[in-house]
Tab-separated table of C-alpha atoms in Angstrom:
chain	number	residue	atom	x	y	z
A	1	MET	CA	51.115	-17.405	218.842
A	2	THR	CA	50.669	-20.468	220.975
A	3	ALA	CA	53.566	-20.307	223.408
A	4	ASP	CA	52.391	-17.412	225.517
A	5	PRO	CA	48.625	-16.390	225.385
A	6	GLU	CA	49.081	-13.434	227.599
A	7	THR	CA	51.402	-10.515	226.848
A	8	GLY	CA	51.838	-7.538	229.230
A	9	THR	CA	52.012	-4.202	227.759
A	10	GLY	CA	53.625	-2.419	230.617
A	11	THR	CA	50.631	-0.235	231.266
A	12	GLY	CA	48.436	-2.433	233.402
A	13	ILE	CA	46.768	-3.729	230.302
A	14	ARG	CA	47.612	-7.039	228.770
A	15	ILE	CA	46.839	-8.901	225.534
A	16	ARG	CA	45.459	-12.475	225.665
A	17	GLY	CA	43.240	-14.736	223.686
A	18	ILE	CA	39.586	-14.098	223.696
A	19	SER	CA	37.661	-16.311	226.177
A	20	ALA	CA	34.152	-17.476	226.104
A	21	ALA	CA	33.337	-15.028	228.879
A	22	ASP	CA	34.470	-12.083	226.742
A	23	TRP	CA	31.888	-12.230	224.026
A	24	ASP	CA	29.213	-10.046	225.625
A	25	ALA	CA	31.836	-7.377	226.151
A	26	VAL	CA	33.236	-7.753	222.668
A	27	ALA	CA	29.676	-7.359	221.287
A	28	ALA	CA	29.025	-4.247	223.310
A	29	LEU	CA	32.312	-2.634	222.245
A	30	GLU	CA	31.641	-3.483	218.591
A	31	ALA	CA	28.047	-2.243	218.785
A	32	ALA	CA	29.283	1.080	220.288
A	33	VAL	CA	31.600	1.682	217.399
A	34	TYR	CA	29.850	0.070	214.412
A	35	GLY	CA	26.159	0.503	215.450
A	36	PRO	CA	26.072	4.239	214.722
A	37	LEU	CA	27.544	3.428	211.123
A	38	GLY	CA	24.903	0.743	210.570
A	39	LEU	CA	27.582	-1.911	210.430
A	40	SER	CA	27.123	-3.814	213.720
A	41	GLU	CA	27.154	-7.555	213.225
A	42	GLY	CA	25.985	-8.888	216.580
A	43	ARG	CA	27.536	-11.402	218.957
A	44	ALA	CA	26.862	-14.548	216.939
A	45	ALA	CA	28.737	-13.263	213.848
A	46	LEU	CA	31.537	-11.826	215.952
A	47	GLU	CA	31.972	-15.129	217.872
A	48	SER	CA	31.878	-17.209	214.610
A	49	ARG	CA	34.827	-15.056	213.317
A	50	GLY	CA	36.687	-15.610	216.569
A	51	LYS	CA	36.216	-19.351	216.448
A	52	ALA	CA	37.572	-19.336	212.830
A	53	SER	CA	41.106	-18.644	214.222
A	54	PRO	CA	41.428	-18.389	218.014
A	55	SER	CA	45.189	-18.005	217.675
A	56	THR	CA	44.869	-14.660	215.803
A	57	CYS	CA	42.069	-13.063	217.841
A	58	PHE	CA	43.006	-11.095	220.986
A	59	ALA	CA	41.440	-9.335	223.950
A	60	LEU	CA	42.993	-6.170	225.405
A	61	HIS	CA	42.337	-6.656	229.090
A	62	HIS	CA	42.797	-4.392	232.152
A	63	ALA	CA	41.694	-4.729	235.830
A	64	ARG	CA	38.191	-3.267	235.113
A	65	GLY	CA	37.564	-5.826	232.233
A	66	LEU	CA	37.789	-5.894	228.519
A	67	ALA	CA	39.434	-2.790	227.079
A	68	GLY	CA	39.389	-3.696	223.397
A	69	TYR	CA	39.729	-6.707	220.974
A	70	LEU	CA	41.077	-7.633	217.636
A	71	LEU	CA	39.517	-10.291	215.269
A	72	ALA	CA	41.683	-11.657	212.434
A	73	PHE	CA	41.221	-15.071	210.606
A	74	PRO	CA	42.404	-16.760	207.404
A	75	TYR	CA	40.477	-15.524	204.410
A	76	PRO	CA	41.214	-15.660	200.650
A	77	ALA	CA	43.020	-12.657	199.466
A	78	ASN	CA	40.892	-10.157	197.417
A	79	ARG	CA	37.740	-11.294	199.076
A	80	CYS	CA	35.642	-9.935	201.944
A	81	PRO	CA	33.695	-11.748	204.591
A	82	ASP	CA	29.906	-11.309	204.524
A	83	LEU	CA	28.852	-8.926	207.327
A	84	LEU	CA	25.280	-10.204	207.093
A	85	ARG	CA	26.026	-13.761	208.293
A	86	PRO	CA	28.354	-15.646	210.617
A	87	GLU	CA	31.289	-17.433	209.275
A	88	ARG	CA	30.498	-20.998	208.357
A	89	THR	CA	33.704	-21.975	206.541
A	90	ALA	CA	37.114	-21.991	208.104
A	91	HIS	CA	39.439	-21.076	205.184
A	92	ARG	CA	43.058	-22.122	204.461
A	93	SER	CA	44.768	-19.197	203.183
A	94	HIS	CA	48.246	-17.345	203.351
A	95	ASN	CA	46.242	-14.247	203.863
A	96	LEU	CA	44.977	-13.235	207.284
A	97	HIS	CA	41.976	-10.884	207.256
A	98	LEU	CA	41.889	-8.178	209.986
A	99	HIS	CA	38.190	-8.012	210.467
A	100	ASP	CA	37.871	-5.818	213.588
A	101	ILE	CA	40.003	-3.837	215.919
A	102	VAL	CA	38.214	-1.808	218.734
A	103	VAL	CA	39.659	-0.061	221.700
A	104	ALA	CA	37.252	1.301	224.370
A	105	GLU	CA	36.721	4.877	223.855
A	106	GLU	CA	38.135	5.906	227.267
A	107	LEU	CA	41.491	4.280	226.303
A	108	ARG	CA	41.983	5.526	222.799
A	109	GLY	CA	44.940	7.667	221.883
A	110	ARG	CA	47.366	5.825	224.179
A	111	GLY	CA	48.805	3.337	221.621
A	112	HIS	CA	46.729	0.347	222.587
A	113	GLY	CA	45.389	-0.153	219.033
A	114	ARG	CA	49.019	-0.148	217.680
A	115	THR	CA	50.012	-2.628	220.383
A	116	LEU	CA	47.182	-4.949	219.257
A	117	LEU	CA	48.287	-4.544	215.654
A	118	ASN	CA	51.944	-5.274	216.518
A	119	HIS	CA	50.867	-8.418	218.435
A	120	LEU	CA	48.974	-9.471	215.346
A	121	SER	CA	51.787	-9.016	213.069
A	122	GLY	CA	54.078	-11.132	215.275
A	123	ALA	CA	51.421	-13.886	215.444
A	124	ALA	CA	50.830	-13.733	211.659
A	125	ARG	CA	54.613	-13.925	210.848
A	126	SER	CA	55.119	-16.821	213.335
A	127	ALA	CA	52.190	-18.693	211.737
A	128	GLY	CA	53.559	-18.133	208.174
A	129	TYR	CA	50.985	-15.761	206.768
A	130	ARG	CA	52.192	-13.732	203.841
A	131	SER	CA	49.716	-10.876	203.893
A	132	VAL	CA	47.107	-9.197	205.991
A	133	SER	CA	43.948	-7.720	204.433
A	134	LEU	CA	41.205	-5.499	205.806
A	135	VAL	CA	38.265	-3.394	204.623
A	136	ALA	CA	38.521	0.278	205.677
A	137	VAL	CA	35.167	1.853	206.356
A	138	SER	CA	34.013	5.462	207.088
A	139	GLY	CA	37.050	7.094	205.444
A	140	MET	CA	39.713	5.267	207.453
A	141	ASP	CA	41.620	4.238	204.347
A	142	THR	CA	44.091	7.116	204.866
A	143	PHE	CA	44.765	5.875	208.461
A	144	TRP	CA	45.450	2.351	207.169
A	145	ALA	CA	47.541	3.562	204.248
A	146	ALA	CA	49.904	5.418	206.803
A	147	LEU	CA	50.351	1.914	208.348
A	148	GLY	CA	51.472	0.390	205.023
A	149	TYR	CA	48.169	-0.950	203.862
A	150	ARG	CA	47.480	-0.291	200.172
A	151	ALA	CA	44.048	-0.271	198.290
A	152	GLN	CA	43.692	-3.263	195.959
A	153	ASP	CA	42.428	-2.230	192.474
A	154	GLY	CA	39.543	-4.351	191.264
A	155	VAL	CA	38.361	-5.409	194.713
A	156	THR	CA	35.107	-3.748	195.624
A	157	PRO	CA	33.668	-4.572	199.074
A	158	PRO	CA	30.008	-5.545	199.104
A	159	PRO	CA	27.440	-2.705	199.676
A	160	HIS	CA	26.801	-3.711	203.259
A	161	TYR	CA	30.285	-2.316	204.144
A	162	GLY	CA	29.178	1.171	203.292
A	163	GLY	CA	29.719	3.289	200.143
A	164	SER	CA	33.237	4.464	201.104
A	165	ALA	CA	34.577	1.019	202.018
A	166	VAL	CA	38.065	0.206	200.573
A	167	TYR	CA	39.658	-3.217	200.404
A	168	MET	CA	43.368	-2.968	201.474
A	169	SER	CA	46.257	-5.330	202.125
A	170	LYS	CA	49.800	-5.362	203.346
A	171	THR	CA	52.551	-7.927	202.509
A	172	ILE	CA	54.112	-9.175	205.760
A	173	ARG	CA	56.308	-11.789	204.266
A	174	GLU	CA	57.301	-12.676	200.768
A	175	GLY	CA	56.837	-16.290	199.903
A	176	ARG	CA	57.036	-19.053	202.491
A	177	PRO	CA	60.304	-19.191	204.417
A	178	HIS	CA	61.811	-22.494	205.207
A	179	GLY	CA	60.287	-24.051	208.279
A	180	ALA	CA	57.292	-21.698	208.406
A	181	LYS	CA	54.023	-23.413	209.588
A	182	ASN	CA	51.051	-23.482	207.255
A	183	PRO	CA	48.224	-21.268	208.385
A	184	ARG	CA	45.506	-23.377	209.985
A	185	ALA	CA	41.994	-23.377	208.738
A	186	PRO	CA	39.696	-24.041	211.423
A	187	HIS	CA	38.697	-0.718	214.241
A	188	ASP	CA	39.560	1.768	214.486
A	189	SER	CA	36.995	1.692	211.704
A	190	HIS	CA	37.478	-1.194	209.326
A	191	ARG	CA	35.945	-4.582	208.697
């Protein structure tokens, strides 16, 4: 989604690309959600994932600052990013991996997460991605299943995602429609 980097949500909150000034706040939100689960990655890893595909990583912003974020980047289907290290390779893939989505605790339950997901779906379709994958952690696979994601048999996330992690994906477009661009290489609880 390159034409309009900022989208208003009609609630005083807007979606925009993640800026260099956002990474401390992104890391703090991530640590608050994933730290208690033993899954926090730290700023360097998060920033590396954002740099892998800036056009599919978004900040949820309001007047008081960062209210949430979403990190998604091209990644081969049926494979999981390594949580123990930053991204070092920009992948070319028709699959977009939804790595993180976090909304600040005080703003949860107001539809902001769904707004971020809808924004991602639009960006993914515009860029020609065929599917979106994720790793559901901490029993959130039923949440993601209700949104159309399906567990993929034979794909076992690495142990550092936690024992109950489930690799899931959702088709967003069959094949590559005429004129679609090629994807460029460069939570609530899921990875």
